[in-house]
Short mmCIF file of C-alpha atoms in Angstrom, two decimals:
data_model
loop_
_atom_site.label_atom_id
_atom_site.label_comp_id
_atom_site.label_asym_id
_atom_site.label_seq_id
_atom_site.Cartn_x
_atom_site.Cartn_y
_atom_site.Cartn_z
CA MET A 1 -0.05 -0.05 0.20
CA ASP A 2 1.13 3.55 -0.39
CA SER A 3 2.74 5.52 2.34
CA ASP A 4 -0.05 8.09 1.93
CA ASP A 5 -2.56 5.66 3.19
CA GLU A 6 -0.54 5.26 6.35
CA SER A 7 -2.34 8.06 8.15
CA PHE A 8 -5.38 6.19 8.18
CA GLU A 9 -4.30 2.64 8.85
CA GLU A 10 -2.01 3.50 11.77
CA HIS A 11 -4.54 5.81 13.57
CA ASP A 12 -8.07 5.61 15.39
CA SER A 13 -10.75 6.56 13.01
CA GLY A 14 -12.11 9.42 15.64
CA ASN A 15 -15.18 7.15 16.47
CA VAL A 16 -16.01 4.24 18.96
CA SER A 17 -18.03 1.55 17.64
CA SER A 18 -20.88 0.62 19.87
CA GLY A 19 -20.90 -2.72 21.32
CA ASP A 20 -24.19 -5.20 20.59
CA ASP A 21 -26.81 -4.81 23.17
CA ASP A 22 -27.57 -7.56 25.44
CA PHE A 23 -30.76 -6.69 26.65
CA ALA A 24 -33.03 -9.15 25.25
CA MET A 25 -36.22 -7.03 24.88
CA ASP A 26 -34.81 -4.59 22.64
CA VAL A 27 -37.70 -2.91 20.19
CA ASP A 28 -37.65 -4.08 16.79
CA ILE A 29 -40.15 -1.99 15.30
CA ASN A 30 -41.66 -3.04 11.94
CA ASN A 31 -38.78 -5.45 11.45
CA PRO A 32 -38.49 -5.92 7.71
CA ARG A 33 -37.31 -9.61 8.27
CA ASP A 34 -40.99 -10.19 8.85
CA ARG A 35 -41.00 -9.62 5.10
CA GLY A 36 -38.22 -11.59 4.38
CA GLN A 37 -38.33 -11.73 0.67
CA GLU A 38 -37.75 -7.98 0.50
CA THR A 39 -34.64 -7.92 3.00
CA GLU A 40 -33.18 -10.79 0.70
CA GLU A 41 -33.58 -8.44 -2.20
CA TYR A 42 -31.76 -5.64 -0.57
CA PRO A 43 -28.14 -6.58 0.29
CA TYR A 44 -26.37 -4.52 2.66
CA ASP A 45 -23.67 -4.63 5.25
CA VAL A 46 -23.25 -2.96 8.83
CA LEU A 47 -19.80 -1.33 9.05
CA THR A 48 -17.95 -0.37 12.23
CA THR A 49 -15.80 2.66 12.12
CA ASP A 50 -12.69 0.79 11.73
CA GLU A 51 -14.33 -1.04 8.59
CA ILE A 52 -15.70 2.46 7.13
CA VAL A 53 -11.89 3.51 7.24
CA GLN A 54 -10.85 0.50 5.54
CA HIS A 55 -13.31 0.67 3.00
CA MET A 56 -12.29 4.17 2.10
CA VAL A 57 -8.68 3.04 1.86
CA ASP A 58 -9.79 0.07 -0.56
CA CYS A 59 -11.72 2.59 -2.70
CA ILE A 60 -8.63 4.59 -3.09
CA LYS A 61 -6.44 1.33 -4.00
CA ASP A 62 -9.19 0.43 -6.53
CA VAL A 63 -8.83 3.68 -8.39
CA ASN A 64 -5.05 3.77 -7.82
CA THR A 65 -4.75 0.35 -9.89
CA VAL A 66 -5.55 2.31 -12.78
CA VAL A 67 -4.78 5.75 -12.39
CA GLU A 68 -0.96 6.26 -11.22
CA ILE A 69 -1.20 9.29 -9.04
CA PRO A 70 -0.29 9.81 -5.48
CA ALA A 71 -3.14 8.34 -3.03
CA THR A 72 -3.37 11.96 -1.50
CA ILE A 73 -4.58 13.48 -4.64
CA THR A 74 -6.83 10.30 -5.39
CA ARG A 75 -8.61 10.67 -2.18
CA ILE A 76 -9.37 14.39 -2.80
CA LEU A 77 -10.55 13.49 -6.38
CA LEU A 78 -12.96 10.67 -4.75
CA ASN A 79 -14.37 13.25 -2.38
CA TYR A 80 -14.93 15.60 -5.21
CA PHE A 81 -16.98 13.05 -7.13
CA LYS A 82 -18.69 11.94 -3.70
CA TRP A 83 -16.87 8.65 -3.87
CA ASP A 84 -18.11 7.54 -7.16
CA LYS A 85 -15.45 5.68 -8.70
CA GLU A 86 -17.11 5.37 -12.05
CA LYS A 87 -17.71 9.18 -12.52
CA LEU A 88 -14.06 9.82 -11.64
CA MET A 89 -12.54 7.46 -14.10
CA GLU A 90 -14.83 8.44 -16.69
CA ARG A 91 -14.09 12.18 -16.22
CA TYR A 92 -10.33 11.44 -15.81
CA TYR A 93 -10.03 9.65 -19.24
CA ASP A 94 -12.76 11.30 -21.33
CA GLY A 95 -12.43 14.84 -20.36
CA ASP A 96 -9.90 17.99 -19.81
CA GLN A 97 -7.37 16.54 -17.14
CA ASP A 98 -6.31 20.31 -16.33
CA LYS A 99 -9.82 21.35 -15.62
CA LEU A 100 -10.35 18.27 -13.82
CA PHE A 101 -7.79 18.97 -11.29
CA LYS A 102 -8.35 22.66 -11.02
CA ASP A 103 -12.21 21.98 -10.47
CA ALA A 104 -11.16 19.46 -7.60
CA HIS A 105 -8.79 22.00 -6.04
CA VAL A 106 -5.58 20.07 -6.54
CA VAL A 107 -2.26 20.44 -8.45
CA ASN A 108 -1.90 18.62 -11.63
CA PRO A 109 0.72 16.00 -10.36
CA PHE A 110 1.85 15.62 -14.05
CA ARG A 111 2.83 19.25 -14.55
CA LYS A 112 6.37 20.32 -13.59
CA PRO A 113 6.27 23.21 -11.06
CA SER A 114 7.22 26.63 -12.70
CA LEU A 115 10.14 28.42 -11.36
CA ALA A 116 7.48 31.07 -9.68
CA LEU A 117 6.61 28.43 -7.36
CA LYS A 118 10.11 27.44 -6.15
CA PRO A 119 10.96 28.83 -2.33
CA LYS A 120 12.35 32.25 -2.22
CA ILE A 121 15.43 31.32 -0.10
CA LYS A 122 17.66 34.41 0.71
CA LYS A 123 21.65 34.61 0.38
CA SER A 124 21.63 34.03 4.22
CA ARG A 125 19.75 30.54 3.50
CA THR A 126 16.50 31.95 5.18
CA GLU A 127 13.08 32.17 4.13
CA ASP A 128 10.35 34.54 5.33
CA CYS A 129 7.05 33.45 6.58
CA GLU A 130 4.18 35.71 4.95
CA ILE A 131 1.54 34.90 7.85
CA CYS A 132 3.88 35.83 11.13
CA TYR A 133 6.69 38.11 9.12
CA SER A 134 9.45 35.96 10.88
CA THR A 135 12.33 34.64 9.29
CA PHE A 136 13.33 30.79 9.38
CA PRO A 137 15.62 28.30 7.88
CA PRO A 138 14.16 26.18 5.07
CA SER A 139 13.99 23.27 7.39
CA MET A 140 11.27 25.11 9.32
CA MET A 141 9.04 26.13 6.19
CA THR A 142 6.95 23.98 4.77
CA GLY A 143 4.12 24.27 1.82
CA LEU A 144 1.85 22.68 -0.61
CA GLU A 145 2.29 21.65 -4.23
CA CYS A 146 1.02 25.26 -5.09
CA GLY A 147 4.21 26.78 -3.90
CA HIS A 148 3.03 28.75 -0.80
CA ARG A 149 5.23 28.12 1.98
CA PHE A 150 4.85 29.15 5.70
CA CYS A 151 6.52 28.19 8.88
CA THR A 152 5.42 24.95 10.62
CA GLN A 153 4.12 26.89 13.52
CA CYS A 154 1.76 28.80 11.59
CA TRP A 155 0.75 26.05 9.67
CA GLN A 156 -0.35 24.12 12.92
CA GLU A 157 -2.23 27.09 14.56
CA TYR A 158 -3.91 27.51 10.94
CA LEU A 159 -4.88 23.66 10.76
CA THR A 160 -6.06 23.58 14.24
CA THR A 161 -8.18 26.46 13.97
CA LYS A 162 -9.93 25.06 10.69
CA ILE A 163 -10.37 21.71 12.40
CA VAL A 164 -11.29 22.38 15.89
CA GLU A 165 -13.22 25.78 15.31
CA GLU A 166 -14.57 25.32 11.95
CA GLY A 167 -15.06 21.63 11.87
CA LEU A 168 -13.42 21.31 8.54
CA GLY A 169 -11.79 18.34 7.19
CA GLN A 170 -11.59 17.26 3.50
CA SER A 171 -12.11 20.88 2.69
CA ILE A 172 -9.29 22.83 4.30
CA ALA A 173 -7.49 25.16 1.85
CA CYS A 174 -4.20 26.41 1.64
CA ALA A 175 -3.39 29.13 4.20
CA ALA A 176 -2.31 31.62 1.20
CA HIS A 177 -4.96 34.15 0.66
CA GLY A 178 -6.90 33.47 -2.60
CA CYS A 179 -5.58 30.04 -3.02
CA ASP A 180 -8.16 27.41 -3.13
CA ILE A 181 -5.63 24.27 -3.41
CA LEU A 182 -6.96 21.82 -0.65
CA VAL A 183 -4.71 20.56 2.01
CA ASP A 184 -4.19 16.68 1.96
CA ASP A 185 -4.68 14.46 4.96
CA VAL A 186 -0.97 13.31 4.96
CA THR A 187 0.02 17.15 5.32
CA VAL A 188 -2.37 17.32 8.12
CA MET A 189 -1.14 14.37 10.03
CA ARG A 190 2.39 15.58 9.75
CA LEU A 191 1.81 18.95 10.70
CA VAL A 192 -0.53 18.72 13.83
CA GLN A 193 1.10 17.53 16.96
CA ASP A 194 -1.83 17.64 19.34
CA SER A 195 -3.48 14.03 19.45
CA ARG A 196 -6.90 15.50 20.29
CA VAL A 197 -6.78 17.68 17.21
CA ARG A 198 -5.61 14.62 15.09
CA LEU A 199 -8.51 12.55 16.62
CA LYS A 200 -10.62 15.41 15.59
CA TYR A 201 -9.65 15.55 12.02
CA GLN A 202 -10.01 11.87 11.45
CA HIS A 203 -13.33 11.70 12.69
CA LEU A 204 -14.13 14.69 10.26
CA ILE A 205 -12.42 12.66 7.56
CA THR A 206 -14.51 9.65 8.32
CA ASN A 207 -17.69 11.56 8.54
CA SER A 208 -17.39 13.22 5.03
CA PHE A 209 -16.68 9.78 3.45
CA VAL A 210 -19.85 8.48 4.94
CA GLU A 211 -22.16 11.57 4.17
CA CYS A 212 -20.68 12.00 0.94
CA ASN A 213 -20.78 8.64 -0.54
CA ARG A 214 -24.49 7.77 -1.90
CA LEU A 215 -23.71 4.16 -0.94
CA LEU A 216 -23.26 4.88 2.81
CA ARG A 217 -25.47 6.30 5.62
CA TRP A 218 -24.75 6.51 9.30
CA CYS A 219 -27.12 4.63 11.67
CA PRO A 220 -29.69 7.72 12.76
CA SER A 221 -30.04 6.24 16.21
CA ALA A 222 -28.50 8.04 19.24
CA ASP A 223 -25.09 7.62 20.00
CA CYS A 224 -24.72 4.70 17.24
CA THR A 225 -21.73 4.71 15.37
CA TYR A 226 -22.35 2.14 12.95
CA ALA A 227 -23.04 2.64 9.12
CA ILE A 228 -24.87 0.82 6.58
CA LYS A 229 -23.36 0.17 3.17
CA VAL A 230 -25.48 -0.81 0.04
CA GLN A 231 -24.84 -1.69 -3.31
CA TYR A 232 -27.39 0.51 -4.86
CA VAL A 233 -29.76 3.30 -3.36
CA ASP A 234 -33.21 2.13 -2.90
CA PRO A 235 -36.13 2.88 0.00
CA ARG A 236 -35.56 -0.24 1.53
CA PRO A 237 -35.46 -0.75 5.42
CA VAL A 238 -32.17 -1.67 6.84
CA ILE A 239 -31.24 -2.89 10.53
CA CYS A 240 -28.38 -1.96 12.32
CA LYS A 241 -26.28 -3.95 14.74
CA CYS A 242 -28.22 -1.52 17.36
CA ASN A 243 -31.56 -2.98 16.02
CA HIS A 244 -32.54 0.17 14.90
CA VAL A 245 -34.54 -0.01 11.69
CA PHE A 246 -34.59 2.89 9.21
CA CYS A 247 -35.06 3.65 5.40
CA PHE A 248 -31.92 3.59 3.77
CA GLU A 249 -32.94 6.12 1.05
CA CYS A 250 -34.27 8.96 3.43
CA GLY A 251 -32.68 7.81 6.73
CA GLU A 252 -36.07 8.19 8.71
CA ASN A 253 -37.42 5.50 10.87
CA TRP A 254 -38.85 2.65 8.65
CA HIS A 255 -42.08 4.32 7.10
CA ASP A 256 -43.91 1.74 5.18
CA PRO A 257 -46.52 2.26 3.52
CA VAL A 258 -45.52 5.83 2.88
CA GLN A 259 -43.11 7.14 0.55
CA CYS A 260 -39.98 9.09 1.27
CA ARG A 261 -41.07 12.16 -0.62
CA LEU A 262 -44.58 12.19 1.03
CA LEU A 263 -43.24 11.86 4.61
CA LYS A 264 -40.36 14.32 3.96
CA LYS A 265 -43.24 16.65 2.91
CA TRP A 266 -45.14 15.98 5.99
CA ILE A 267 -42.39 16.16 8.45
CA LYS A 268 -41.67 19.77 7.20
CA LYS A 269 -45.26 20.63 7.07
CA CYS A 270 -45.47 19.78 10.87
CA ASP A 271 -42.14 21.51 11.71
CA ASP A 272 -42.88 24.52 9.43
CA ASP A 273 -44.46 27.75 10.52
CA SER A 274 -47.22 27.15 7.74
CA GLU A 275 -49.74 25.43 10.08
CA THR A 276 -49.47 28.63 12.66
CA SER A 277 -50.10 30.53 9.61
CA ASN A 278 -53.17 28.20 8.79
CA TRP A 279 -54.34 28.61 12.43
CA ILE A 280 -54.19 32.34 12.25
CA ALA A 281 -56.02 32.17 8.92
CA ALA A 282 -58.63 30.09 10.40
CA ASN A 283 -59.31 32.28 13.86
CA THR A 284 -58.96 35.71 12.61
CA LYS A 285 -60.10 37.99 9.78
CA GLU A 286 -58.53 40.92 8.03
CA CYS A 287 -59.97 44.46 8.06
CA PRO A 288 -61.80 44.99 4.91
CA LYS A 289 -60.03 48.35 4.53
CA CYS A 290 -56.47 48.07 5.40
CA ASN A 291 -56.05 44.07 5.49
CA VAL A 292 -54.58 43.91 9.11
CA THR A 293 -55.05 40.85 10.59
CA ILE A 294 -57.66 40.96 13.68
CA GLU A 295 -58.44 38.36 16.54
CA LYS A 296 -61.80 38.82 18.08
CA ASP A 297 -61.50 38.62 21.41
CA GLY A 298 -64.98 39.76 22.87
CA GLY A 299 -68.63 38.97 22.11
CA CYS A 300 -69.75 42.16 19.98
CA ASN A 301 -69.37 41.92 16.53
CA HIS A 302 -68.92 45.75 15.83
CA MET A 303 -65.25 45.79 14.97
CA VAL A 304 -62.93 48.77 15.09
CA CYS A 305 -59.73 48.30 13.23
CA LYS A 306 -56.74 49.00 15.70
CA ASN A 307 -54.59 50.62 13.29
CA GLN A 308 -54.13 54.14 13.93
CA ASN A 309 -54.02 55.02 9.99
CA CYS A 310 -57.34 53.05 9.44
CA LYS A 311 -59.97 52.86 12.58
CA HIS A 312 -62.34 51.31 10.12
CA ASP A 313 -65.93 50.25 11.50
CA PHE A 314 -67.15 46.84 10.30
CA CYS A 315 -69.31 43.91 11.24
CA TRP A 316 -67.29 40.74 12.25
CA VAL A 317 -70.18 38.41 10.50
CA CYS A 318 -70.04 39.89 6.91
CA LEU A 319 -67.13 41.88 6.87
CA GLY A 320 -69.40 44.85 5.51
CA SER A 321 -69.12 48.68 7.01
CA TRP A 322 -70.90 48.55 10.20
CA GLU A 323 -72.85 51.94 9.48
CA PRO A 324 -75.74 50.47 7.58
CA HIS A 325 -76.39 47.95 10.15
CA GLY A 326 -78.20 50.13 12.46
CA SER A 327 -78.47 48.79 16.19
CA SER A 328 -78.96 45.33 15.56
CA TRP A 329 -76.51 42.98 13.87
CA TYR A 330 -78.99 40.18 13.68
CA ASN A 331 -80.53 42.25 10.58
CA CYS A 332 -77.43 42.43 8.87
CA ASN A 333 -78.65 43.72 5.52
CA ARG A 334 -75.44 42.68 3.69
CA TYR A 335 -75.42 39.18 4.63
CA ASP A 336 -76.20 37.75 1.40
CA GLU A 337 -74.39 39.94 -0.87
CA ASP A 338 -71.59 38.74 -3.17
CA GLU A 339 -68.49 40.31 -1.59
CA ALA A 340 -69.43 39.14 1.91
CA ARG A 341 -70.30 35.64 0.85
CA ALA A 342 -66.78 35.12 -0.74
CA ALA A 343 -65.06 36.45 2.17
CA ARG A 344 -67.10 33.94 4.26
CA ASP A 345 -66.33 31.23 1.91
CA ALA A 346 -62.89 31.82 1.62
CA GLN A 347 -62.84 31.86 5.51
CA GLU A 348 -64.59 28.72 5.62
CA ARG A 349 -62.22 26.87 3.11
CA LEU A 350 -59.47 27.95 5.26
CA ARG A 351 -60.94 26.22 8.48
CA SER A 352 -61.99 23.27 6.51
CA THR A 353 -58.38 22.85 5.37
CA LEU A 354 -56.86 23.06 8.89
CA ALA A 355 -59.62 20.56 10.34
CA ARG A 356 -58.60 18.17 7.74
CA TYR A 357 -54.63 18.61 8.59
CA LEU A 358 -55.47 18.14 12.37
CA HIS A 359 -57.68 15.10 11.99
CA TYR A 360 -54.52 13.33 10.31
CA TYR A 361 -52.11 15.04 12.63
CA ASN A 362 -53.76 14.33 15.96
CA ARG A 363 -54.11 10.34 14.89
CA TYR A 364 -50.36 10.45 13.82
CA ILE A 365 -49.27 11.94 16.82
CA ASN A 366 -51.45 9.95 19.11
CA HIS A 367 -49.84 6.86 17.68
CA MET A 368 -46.43 8.19 18.01
CA GLN A 369 -46.98 8.70 21.74
CA SER A 370 -48.70 5.44 22.10
CA LEU A 371 -45.58 3.85 20.52
CA LYS A 372 -43.20 5.68 23.19
CA PHE A 373 -45.75 3.88 25.84
CA GLU A 374 -45.24 0.81 24.06
CA HIS A 375 -41.70 1.04 24.76
CA LYS A 376 -42.12 1.11 28.41
CA LEU A 377 -44.33 -1.65 28.24
CA TYR A 378 -41.26 -4.05 27.21
CA ALA A 379 -39.73 -3.48 30.94
CA ALA A 380 -43.44 -4.12 32.36
CA VAL A 381 -43.52 -7.43 30.20
CA LYS A 382 -40.02 -8.65 31.14
CA GLU A 383 -40.99 -8.50 34.88
CA LYS A 384 -44.29 -10.51 33.78
CA MET A 385 -42.41 -12.90 31.89
CA GLU A 386 -39.84 -13.47 35.04
CA GLU A 387 -43.01 -13.71 37.40
CA MET A 388 -44.85 -16.28 35.41
CA GLN A 389 -41.51 -18.44 35.13
CA GLN A 390 -41.60 -18.62 38.89
CA HIS A 391 -45.09 -20.18 38.46
CA ASN A 392 -43.91 -23.13 36.52
CA MET A 393 -43.87 -21.72 33.17
CA SER A 394 -40.81 -22.21 31.25
CA TRP A 395 -39.06 -19.41 29.42
CA ILE A 396 -40.26 -20.73 25.97
CA GLU A 397 -43.87 -20.86 27.03
CA VAL A 398 -43.84 -16.90 28.37
CA GLN A 399 -42.27 -15.62 24.92
CA PHE A 400 -45.83 -14.90 23.67
CA LEU A 401 -45.77 -11.83 25.59
CA LYS A 402 -42.75 -10.43 24.18
CA LYS A 403 -43.91 -11.49 20.68
CA ALA A 404 -47.27 -9.69 21.43
CA VAL A 405 -45.43 -6.29 22.15
CA ASP A 406 -43.21 -6.76 19.15
CA ILE A 407 -46.30 -6.86 17.04
CA LEU A 408 -47.98 -4.14 18.84
CA CYS A 409 -44.94 -1.69 18.14
CA GLN A 410 -44.80 -2.71 14.47
CA CYS A 411 -48.70 -1.95 14.07
CA ARG A 412 -48.42 1.44 15.91
CA GLN A 413 -45.36 2.38 13.58
CA THR A 414 -47.19 1.26 10.46
CA LEU A 415 -50.47 2.97 11.51
CA MET A 416 -48.80 6.28 12.13
CA CYS A 417 -47.36 6.19 8.82
CA THR A 418 -50.83 5.40 7.52
CA TYR A 419 -52.23 8.65 8.69
CA VAL A 420 -49.44 10.58 6.58
CA PHE A 421 -50.30 8.30 3.38
CA ALA A 422 -54.02 9.02 3.83
CA TYR A 423 -53.54 13.02 4.52
CA TYR A 424 -51.98 13.43 0.62
CA LEU A 425 -54.41 10.76 -0.82
CA LYS A 426 -57.10 11.54 -3.05
CA ARG A 427 -60.54 9.61 -2.63
CA ASN A 428 -61.47 7.00 -5.00
CA ASN A 429 -62.50 3.18 -4.62
CA GLN A 430 -59.18 1.97 -3.60
CA SER A 431 -58.78 4.70 -0.96
CA LEU A 432 -61.91 3.52 0.76
CA ILE A 433 -60.62 0.02 1.00
CA PHE A 434 -57.45 1.23 2.61
CA GLU A 435 -59.42 3.11 4.99
CA GLU A 436 -61.36 -0.08 6.21
CA ASN A 437 -58.01 -1.90 6.04
CA GLN A 438 -56.53 1.00 8.54
CA LYS A 439 -59.82 0.88 10.60
CA ASP A 440 -59.76 -2.66 11.27
CA LEU A 441 -56.04 -2.77 11.93
CA GLU A 442 -56.43 0.29 14.43
CA SER A 443 -59.40 -1.34 16.22
CA ALA A 444 -57.51 -4.81 16.47
CA THR A 445 -54.17 -2.74 17.59
CA GLU A 446 -56.17 -1.12 20.60
CA THR A 447 -57.73 -4.56 21.67
CA LEU A 448 -54.31 -5.93 21.88
CA SER A 449 -52.75 -3.08 23.98
CA GLU A 450 -55.89 -3.36 26.26
CA TYR A 451 -55.06 -7.39 26.93
CA LEU A 452 -51.16 -6.51 27.52
CA GLU A 453 -51.97 -4.08 29.94
CA ARG A 454 -54.07 -6.28 32.22
CA ASP A 455 -52.91 -7.88 35.11
CA ILE A 456 -52.07 -11.46 34.76
CA THR A 457 -52.44 -13.88 37.45
CA SER A 458 -52.33 -17.78 37.72
CA GLU A 459 -56.20 -17.73 37.56
CA ASN A 460 -56.54 -15.77 34.31
CA LEU A 461 -53.45 -16.92 32.64
CA ALA A 462 -54.44 -19.27 30.22
CA ASP A 463 -57.52 -17.10 29.52
CA ILE A 464 -55.11 -14.00 28.73
CA LYS A 465 -52.55 -16.00 26.84
CA GLN A 466 -54.96 -17.53 24.36
CA LYS A 467 -56.60 -13.82 23.56
CA VAL A 468 -53.61 -12.28 23.54
CA GLN A 469 -51.88 -15.13 21.15
CA ASP A 470 -55.19 -14.82 18.96
CA LYS A 471 -55.36 -10.95 18.65
CA TYR A 472 -51.55 -10.46 17.80
CA ARG A 473 -51.84 -13.08 15.06
CA TYR A 474 -54.88 -11.21 13.82
CA CYS A 475 -52.92 -7.90 14.09
CA GLU A 476 -49.88 -9.39 12.12
CA LYS A 477 -52.61 -10.57 9.41
CA ARG A 478 -54.32 -7.30 9.09
CA ARG A 479 -51.41 -5.19 9.04
CA LYS A 480 -49.91 -7.43 5.97
CA VAL A 481 -53.12 -7.04 4.02
CA LEU A 482 -53.07 -3.30 4.46
CA LEU A 483 -49.20 -2.98 3.52
CA ASP A 484 -49.89 -5.58 0.56
CA HIS A 485 -53.00 -3.65 -0.56
CA VAL A 486 -51.03 -0.22 -0.74
CA HIS A 487 -47.91 -2.00 -2.43
CA GLU A 488 -50.22 -3.25 -5.00
CA GLY A 489 -51.63 0.01 -5.47
CA TYR A 490 -48.40 1.52 -6.10
CA GLU A 491 -47.57 -1.40 -8.64
CA LYS A 492 -50.90 -0.52 -10.53
CA ASP A 493 -51.24 3.22 -10.20
CA TRP A 494 -54.37 3.19 -8.03
CA TRP A 495 -53.02 6.21 -6.07
CA GLU A 496 -53.40 9.79 -6.71
CA TYR A 497 -52.12 12.37 -4.56
CA THR A 498 -53.40 16.03 -3.33
CA ASN A 499 -51.04 18.84 -4.19
#
């Protein structure tokens, strides 16, 4: 291997891989292995941080077997092409190489350095550092292929600032003003002496490699340091060694049956201030004269605009001028006029839109919150399982409780996502079938949840066990029916969506 790669083989990657969790009650929500065929069709590997670094070194070696350039330059070029080896090779052989190196911010290794780039050594055998303006012997000066040389102390301070304070790894440019040539990792590791800064840099390089590479994705679970490597990008579920299940394409928790683009749109809608605007639109009105937004805070419908430049008197009900109303708004003589009717219709449409959004949002949030409570249910179930084993039941015989909670969590996750799917779905005959499947699964899920929250005694054990087993099997079946119906709709273009 080239010596350029030693900086990554001989040092820690900057991350610590988390070990396997020994707790047997981990939640495995919406486990895609329940649909084994789908998982088999989508091969992937779970990598530790050391394996990620080795994968990066292997990618560099693969390119260097064909392109004979320094590994440090290969690394920068691969990063520029987001670690797509095919794109790099195509551009390297079919395009303008000078432009390629320029675009990637590296010096063309096949061009001899000009005289202007050679060190400016005085007769006294010293050089001037253009950052601190001190004079040093050539041995204390260093630089890049661009020819800009500075003292090692200035380089160390510059690189430390870029790494620690600015969080830069692959994109640290030369310290010279206006020079965009990138500093390679071998130079960084040679100049930086502080072990903490070196570790931080290695972490940034590793993180950059994963985030730039479309075939790699960090596990989004908190404190997990594993990454998933796939052969091609697809909206499929992957399972990390920490047991977290997520969609590789978008990185969100596995969200079958809703598609990535709709889920992204939904999350943005929920987080966006647009819904605050919807509430304002549904619960306030604008002054008919100056358009200032007004909220009604009393019973009287005679409104006076608070805008000092307006002070318009109008009726809250019909938005018409208050003057013709006389003393009784109940006999509002402009109630049926076109302009007032249009204003009221617009208000009703906004309220209807908000009501529809809240209908789906509240049910989405309800299942999300229930899912969190179901996580706590694992601890309670573990205690019940231990207690039941003390009543002459084997470990295998009590596993039905864990199986039931697994299926309950899967159903909650699926139901939560069905409300996102339903919100954007236009009504047709197939959507009515979907809603019936959703209703059936939701009802069965709530019943299963009730069974699991009951106290289990030696007297009712047999009855509860039978009910729980029957219900979780039914939930499992109804969940499969719902998902299969939605997937069939994707294949046959049944589904149409609202804007």
